[in-house]
Each structure stands twice: as structure tokens, then as C-alpha cells.
Amino acid sequence: MIGNGTMNEWKLRELMCEIGRRIYNKGFAAANDGNISYKLAEDRVLCTPTRISKGFMKPDDLCIVDLEGKQISGKRKRSSEILLHLTIMKARADVRSVVHCHPPHATAFAVAKEPIPKCVLPEIEVFLGEVAISPYETPGGQKFADTVLPYVKDTETILLANHGTVTYGTDLEDAYFKTEIIDAYCRILLLAKQLGRVNYYDDAKAAELIKLKPNLGIPDPRLTLGLENCDLCGNSLFRQGYGDPGPEAKVFIHPKLLADGQPSGAGVACQVPSAPAAKSASNPPSNGHAGGPDMEALVKTITDQVMHALNGAAR
Ligand SMILES: [Zn+2]
């Protein structure tokens, strides 16, 4: 048993209503927006119903569905966005709870498709790590749910382009807290930008923070990739998986990228084995280390680009 696993179902229903109230009172979900889920057992997921304000739910308003989204019980109809929650739970056996809503500051970044900058606040590095932005799709169906799949294993905080956020974790509060953290962070970023200056710390300081995570029981895919070889502050872990065009930093750009003459943020990321290969070679991996695997990857990318261009010209 993990997280809320020792709680009985009624207590979990009460806690889900309590999380709903926090979401509504924080302004993270207008009217009937947002949805919450909790995996009670392997094929039983407690979830919020459609067309109800998350601030005013009672325990018996909640529904139970199976892992395919088929309603098992509840007097109200389950949320249509439950497929997003179930897709995450199926991809991540450790995830028991998912929270989806539209917190305004984080959603502003999702609307602008502005990557969440790193190396600004230490708590973000430790408690959220990398945040991904999934591509836009019409909400509700499986196609929408599948947009998070390339990122789901390497983060627990995803911005849904032109829509909102989805955060998840081992229990209800863990999943919800990530929503609170990302929205507070985005709010601070927007306020600092209004002041006119955003200061960043560097890769070495970011590595120090990431090294604290195992002691706190928080995994981070970058630890297994070797922190020394990663551009921790300037680039995204997800760049390889974003394809083209991916989110591009236009507003929050780490000074090291400006110094490299790469204001777009197209620097160098850690390679994530689980992320699919980029559809385009427009962001060749290169971290400036001569020789070694990175250099080999760069040479291969350039060779592929040349071959691609030659094939195109021959047609
Ligand atoms: Zn939504």
C-alpha cells in the first residue's frame, strides 16, 4: 500500500472533495472545469463527475470507472477527460492519483507554449524537475489523452498546450501539490518579468539540487543520464521528443543560451532513452564536448540531414 492506500473508500471520497475545494478556491478551475482521480484498486478508479463545480462536491457525487473508462458506479456521469487520467495510470504503475485543471498562470505558459524555465527557483528543481508541454488536441477523447504519452515517464507535471495542466503522483495530495507548485512558480516568473529582470543560477548549482533528490525519495531521469553531460539550465530533457515544431523559449531564456548565440533555446539536452526520436533533425544534439558519444551523435545527425537533402533533390 502506498500513499492514501491505508484510507478507506469513504475517507478517500472526502479527501477528493477537499482537493476539489482547494482547486476551486485557488481559482484553478472556473465553473465546472477540472477533474480528479484516484486508483482504488487495479481496475477501480474513483473520479469526479462531469458538469459539477469542483468546489461543491459531496462524497456520493463521485463515480467509479474501470481502467478503460467504463462507469462501474455513481449516480452522476463520469468526466469525459477521465481518459487522460487512465492513460497516465496505465503508463505509470506508480501513479495513483491524477489532477487536471486550468490554473491561470501555468495555463498562460501553456497558451504561449513558453517552456518552463529552469535554474530560477531551487524548490522547482527538487519538487517538480522538468516540466513538459504536450501538443494541442481537442479535449475529451483518446487522441487527446495520448498527447501526454511521450513525456509521462519522465515528469509528473505536464502543461497541455492551449488548455491547462495535468499533474500526478502517489496520492491525492501529492498529485494536487504539483498543480499548486507549478502555478505558484509561473506566477512568480510573470511577476519577476514585470519587474524587468529574471536572474538564473548555473548548471553546477542545478546539479547540486538534483543530487539532493534521491535522499528525499524523488526520482529524476537526469540522475541516470549523468548530470555533467547535461545542459541542465538551458535546454529541455524533452527536446528530443518534442518533434518539430516544439515549444521554443521566447520570453524566459537562460543567459548561457544568449551567450551561445542561440536565443531560441536550441542548445543541448540530456538524451532521454524513453523519449521518441525527434521527427526532425533541426535541433542536432551537441553539448560542445569534442569527441565522445555527443560528437558521434552530432556527426550522425548532420550525415542524416545531408542524405535527406540529397534524396529530396534527386526526386
Ligand atoms: Zn480541461
Coordinates of C-alpha atoms and ligand atoms in Angstrom, one line a residue:
M1 CA 0.0 0.0 0.0
I2 CA 1.3 3.5 -0.9
G3 CA 0.1 7.0 -0.2
N4 CA -3.6 7.0 0.7
G5 CA -3.7 3.2 0.4
T6 CA -4.5 2.7 4.0
M7 CA -7.5 5.0 3.9
N8 CA -11.0 3.5 3.4
E9 CA -13.0 4.5 0.4
W10 CA -15.2 7.0 2.2
K11 CA -12.2 8.9 3.6
L12 CA -10.8 9.0 0.1
R13 CA -14.0 10.3 -1.3
E14 CA -14.0 13.0 1.4
L15 CA -10.4 13.9 0.6
M16 CA -11.2 14.1 -3.1
C17 CA -14.0 16.6 -2.3
E18 CA -11.5 18.5 -0.2
I19 CA -8.9 18.7 -3.0
G20 CA -11.8 19.8 -5.3
R21 CA -12.5 22.7 -2.9
R22 CA -8.8 23.7 -2.8
I23 CA -8.7 23.6 -6.7
Y24 CA -11.9 25.8 -6.9
N25 CA -10.9 28.2 -4.1
K26 CA -7.5 28.7 -5.7
G27 CA -9.1 29.7 -8.9
F28 CA -7.6 26.7 -10.7
A29 CA -11.0 25.6 -12.2
A30 CA -13.8 28.0 -13.3
A31 CA -17.4 26.8 -13.3
N32 CA -17.3 23.0 -13.8
D33 CA -13.7 22.8 -15.1
G34 CA -11.1 20.3 -13.9
N35 CA -11.2 16.7 -12.8
I36 CA -9.5 14.5 -10.2
S37 CA -9.0 10.7 -10.0
Y38 CA -7.6 8.1 -7.6
K39 CA -6.9 4.4 -8.3
L40 CA -8.6 2.4 -5.6
A41 CA -7.6 -1.0 -7.0
E42 CA -6.2 -2.4 -10.2
D43 CA -9.4 -1.9 -12.1
R44 CA -11.3 0.6 -10.0
V45 CA -10.7 4.3 -10.3
L46 CA -12.6 6.9 -8.2
C47 CA -13.2 10.1 -10.2
T48 CA -15.1 13.3 -10.3
P49 CA -18.3 13.5 -12.4
T50 CA -18.9 15.8 -15.3
R51 CA -20.8 19.0 -15.0
I52 CA -20.2 19.8 -11.3
S53 CA -18.2 22.5 -9.7
K54 CA -15.1 21.0 -8.0
G55 CA -15.7 23.4 -5.1
F56 CA -19.1 21.9 -4.1
M57 CA -18.8 18.1 -4.5
K58 CA -20.2 15.7 -1.9
P59 CA -18.6 12.2 -1.4
D60 CA -21.6 10.4 -3.1
D61 CA -21.3 12.6 -6.2
L62 CA -18.2 10.8 -7.2
C63 CA -18.0 8.0 -9.8
I64 CA -16.1 4.8 -10.1
V65 CA -14.8 3.6 -13.6
D66 CA -12.6 0.8 -14.8
L67 CA -9.2 1.3 -16.5
E68 CA -10.9 1.6 -19.9
G69 CA -13.2 4.4 -18.6
K70 CA -16.4 2.3 -18.4
Q71 CA -18.5 3.5 -15.5
I72 CA -19.0 1.0 -12.7
S73 CA -20.9 3.1 -10.2
G74 CA -22.1 6.5 -9.3
K75 CA -25.4 8.4 -9.8
R76 CA -23.6 11.1 -12.0
K77 CA -21.9 10.6 -15.3
R78 CA -18.1 10.4 -15.2
S79 CA -15.9 13.2 -16.6
S80 CA -15.1 12.9 -20.3
E81 CA -11.5 13.8 -19.5
I82 CA -11.0 10.6 -17.4
L83 CA -9.3 9.0 -20.4
L84 CA -6.4 11.4 -19.8
H85 CA -6.1 10.2 -16.2
L86 CA -6.4 6.5 -17.1
T87 CA -3.8 6.8 -19.9
I88 CA -1.3 8.2 -17.4
M89 CA -2.2 5.4 -14.8
K90 CA -1.7 2.7 -17.4
A91 CA 1.7 4.1 -18.5
R92 CA 2.9 4.6 -14.9
A93 CA 2.1 1.8 -12.4
D94 CA 3.3 4.0 -9.5
V95 CA 0.7 6.7 -10.2
R96 CA -2.4 6.5 -8.0
S97 CA -3.8 10.0 -8.4
V98 CA -4.2 12.5 -11.3
V99 CA -5.3 16.1 -11.1
H100 CA -6.3 18.1 -14.2
C101 CA -7.4 21.7 -14.2
H102 CA -6.7 25.2 -15.7
P103 CA -4.6 27.2 -13.2
P104 CA -4.3 30.6 -14.9
H105 CA -0.6 31.3 -14.5
A106 CA 0.6 27.9 -15.7
T107 CA -2.1 27.8 -18.4
A108 CA -0.8 31.1 -19.6
F109 CA 2.5 29.3 -20.3
A110 CA 0.6 26.5 -22.0
V111 CA -1.2 29.1 -24.2
A112 CA 2.1 30.9 -25.1
K113 CA 3.8 27.5 -25.5
E114 CA 6.6 29.0 -23.5
P115 CA 8.8 26.3 -21.9
I116 CA 9.0 26.4 -18.1
P117 CA 12.4 27.9 -17.4
K118 CA 14.8 26.1 -15.1
C119 CA 17.6 27.3 -12.7
V120 CA 15.4 30.1 -11.3
L121 CA 13.9 28.6 -8.0
P122 CA 15.6 25.7 -6.2
E123 CA 12.3 24.2 -5.0
I124 CA 11.1 23.7 -8.5
E125 CA 14.3 21.8 -9.4
V126 CA 13.7 19.5 -6.4
F127 CA 9.9 19.1 -6.3
L128 CA 8.9 19.3 -9.9
G129 CA 12.1 18.7 -12.0
E130 CA 11.5 19.1 -15.7
V131 CA 8.0 20.1 -16.9
A132 CA 6.9 19.1 -20.4
I133 CA 4.4 20.8 -22.8
S134 CA 2.3 18.3 -24.7
P135 CA 0.9 19.3 -28.1
Y136 CA -2.7 20.6 -28.6
E137 CA -5.5 18.2 -29.3
T138 CA -9.3 18.6 -28.9
P139 CA -10.1 17.7 -25.3
G140 CA -12.0 14.6 -24.3
G141 CA -11.1 11.7 -26.5
Q142 CA -8.3 9.1 -26.5
K143 CA -6.4 11.1 -29.1
F144 CA -6.2 14.0 -26.6
A145 CA -5.2 11.6 -23.8
D146 CA -2.4 10.2 -25.9
T147 CA -0.7 13.6 -26.3
V148 CA 1.0 13.1 -22.9
L149 CA 2.5 9.7 -23.6
P150 CA 5.9 10.8 -24.9
Y151 CA 6.6 12.7 -21.6
V152 CA 4.6 10.7 -19.0
K153 CA 7.5 8.6 -17.8
D154 CA 10.0 11.4 -17.2
T155 CA 7.9 14.0 -15.4
E156 CA 4.8 14.3 -13.2
T157 CA 3.9 17.8 -14.4
I158 CA 2.7 18.4 -17.9
L159 CA 1.3 21.6 -19.5
L160 CA -1.4 20.8 -22.0
A161 CA -1.0 23.3 -24.9
N162 CA -3.9 25.8 -25.2
H163 CA -5.7 24.0 -22.3
G164 CA -4.3 23.6 -18.8
T165 CA -2.2 21.3 -16.6
V166 CA -2.1 17.7 -15.6
T167 CA -0.1 16.6 -12.5
Y168 CA 0.1 13.2 -10.9
G169 CA 1.6 11.2 -8.1
T170 CA 1.4 8.6 -5.4
D171 CA -1.6 10.0 -3.6
L172 CA -4.3 12.7 -4.0
E173 CA -2.3 15.4 -2.2
D174 CA 0.9 14.6 -3.9
A175 CA -0.8 14.9 -7.3
Y176 CA -2.5 18.2 -6.3
F177 CA 0.5 19.8 -4.7
K178 CA 2.3 19.7 -8.1
T179 CA -0.5 21.8 -9.6
E180 CA -0.1 24.3 -6.7
I181 CA 3.7 24.4 -7.2
I182 CA 3.7 24.9 -11.0
D183 CA 1.1 27.7 -10.8
A184 CA 2.9 29.5 -8.0
Y185 CA 6.1 29.2 -10.0
C186 CA 4.5 30.6 -13.2
R187 CA 3.0 33.4 -11.2
I188 CA 6.4 34.4 -9.7
L189 CA 8.0 34.2 -13.2
L190 CA 5.4 36.6 -14.6
L191 CA 5.8 39.0 -11.7
A192 CA 9.6 39.0 -12.0
K193 CA 9.3 39.6 -15.7
Q194 CA 7.1 42.6 -14.9
L195 CA 9.9 43.9 -12.6
G196 CA 12.1 43.6 -15.7
R197 CA 14.7 41.1 -14.6
V198 CA 15.0 37.4 -14.1
N199 CA 18.2 36.1 -12.6
Y200 CA 19.3 32.5 -13.1
Y201 CA 21.7 30.2 -11.4
D202 CA 24.1 27.9 -13.3
D203 CA 24.3 24.2 -14.3
A204 CA 26.6 23.4 -11.4
K205 CA 24.1 24.7 -8.9
A206 CA 21.3 22.8 -10.7
A207 CA 23.3 19.6 -10.4
E208 CA 23.7 20.2 -6.6
L209 CA 19.9 20.4 -6.3
I210 CA 19.2 17.3 -8.4
K211 CA 21.7 15.3 -6.3
L212 CA 19.6 16.0 -3.2
K213 CA 16.6 14.3 -4.8
P214 CA 17.4 10.6 -4.0
N215 CA 17.7 11.4 -0.3
L216 CA 14.2 12.9 -0.5
G217 CA 12.9 9.8 -2.3
I218 CA 12.2 11.8 -5.5
P219 CA 13.4 10.2 -8.7
D220 CA 14.8 12.2 -11.6
P221 CA 15.7 10.8 -15.0
R222 CA 18.6 13.2 -15.3
L223 CA 20.4 11.4 -12.5
T224 CA 20.8 8.3 -14.6
L225 CA 21.9 10.3 -17.6
G226 CA 25.0 11.8 -15.9
L227 CA 24.5 15.3 -14.8
E228 CA 27.9 16.5 -16.0
N229 CA 27.0 15.9 -19.6
C230 CA 23.6 17.7 -19.5
D231 CA 22.8 21.2 -20.3
L232 CA 20.6 21.4 -17.1
C233 CA 19.6 25.1 -17.2
G234 CA 19.4 25.9 -20.9
N235 CA 17.6 23.0 -22.5
S236 CA 14.8 20.7 -22.1
L237 CA 15.0 17.0 -21.3
F238 CA 12.1 16.6 -23.7
R239 CA 13.5 18.4 -26.7
Q240 CA 14.4 15.2 -28.4
G241 CA 10.8 14.0 -28.0
Y242 CA 9.1 17.2 -29.0
G243 CA 9.5 16.9 -32.7
D244 CA 9.1 19.9 -34.9
P245 CA 8.0 22.5 -34.1
G246 CA 8.4 22.0 -30.4
P247 CA 7.9 24.6 -27.7
E248 CA 10.5 27.3 -28.1
A249 CA 11.7 29.7 -25.4
K250 CA 10.9 33.3 -26.4
V251 CA 10.5 35.1 -23.1
F252 CA 12.5 33.2 -20.4
I253 CA 15.9 32.4 -21.9
H254 CA 18.9 31.4 -19.7
P255 CA 21.8 33.8 -20.3
K256 CA 24.1 30.9 -21.3
L257 CA 22.0 30.3 -24.4
L258 CA 22.2 34.0 -25.3
A259 CA 25.9 33.8 -24.9
D260 CA 26.0 30.8 -27.2
G261 CA 24.1 33.0 -29.8
Q262 CA 21.2 30.6 -29.5
P263 CA 18.3 32.7 -28.3
S264 CA 15.8 30.1 -29.3
G265 CA 17.0 27.7 -26.6
A266 CA 18.1 25.2 -29.1
G267 CA 21.1 24.1 -27.1
V268 CA 21.8 20.7 -25.8
A269 CA 19.8 18.4 -23.7
C270 CA 20.4 15.2 -21.8
Q271 CA 19.3 12.3 -24.0
V272 CA 16.3 10.5 -22.6
P273 CA 16.1 6.9 -23.7
S274 CA 12.3 6.7 -23.3
A275 CA 11.5 9.7 -25.4
P276 CA 10.9 9.0 -29.1
A277 CA 13.4 10.3 -31.6
A278 CA 12.8 13.8 -32.9
K279 CA 10.9 13.8 -36.1
S280 CA 13.2 16.5 -37.5
A281 CA 16.9 16.9 -37.2
S282 CA 16.6 20.7 -36.8
N283 CA 17.9 20.5 -33.2
P284 CA 21.0 18.4 -33.5
P285 CA 22.4 17.3 -30.2
S286 CA 25.7 18.9 -29.4
N287 CA 26.9 19.9 -26.0
G288 CA 30.2 21.3 -27.1
H289 CA 32.3 18.4 -25.8
A290 CA 34.7 17.4 -28.6
G291 CA 34.7 13.7 -29.3
G292 CA 32.7 11.1 -27.3
P293 CA 29.2 10.0 -27.9
D294 CA 27.8 13.5 -28.3
M295 CA 30.1 14.3 -31.1
E296 CA 29.2 11.0 -32.8
A297 CA 25.5 11.8 -32.5
L298 CA 26.1 15.2 -34.0
V299 CA 28.1 13.8 -36.9
K300 CA 25.3 11.2 -37.5
T301 CA 22.6 13.8 -37.4
I302 CA 24.4 16.0 -39.9
T303 CA 25.1 13.0 -42.1
D304 CA 21.3 12.1 -42.0
Q305 CA 20.4 15.7 -42.8
V306 CA 22.7 15.7 -45.8
M307 CA 21.4 12.3 -47.0
H308 CA 17.8 13.6 -46.6
A309 CA 18.6 16.7 -48.6
L310 CA 20.2 14.7 -51.4
N311 CA 17.3 12.2 -51.5
G312 CA 14.9 15.2 -51.8
A313 CA 16.9 16.8 -54.6
A314 CA 17.0 13.5 -56.6
R315 CA 13.2 13.3 -56.7
Ligands
ZN1 ZN -9.6 20.7 -19.1

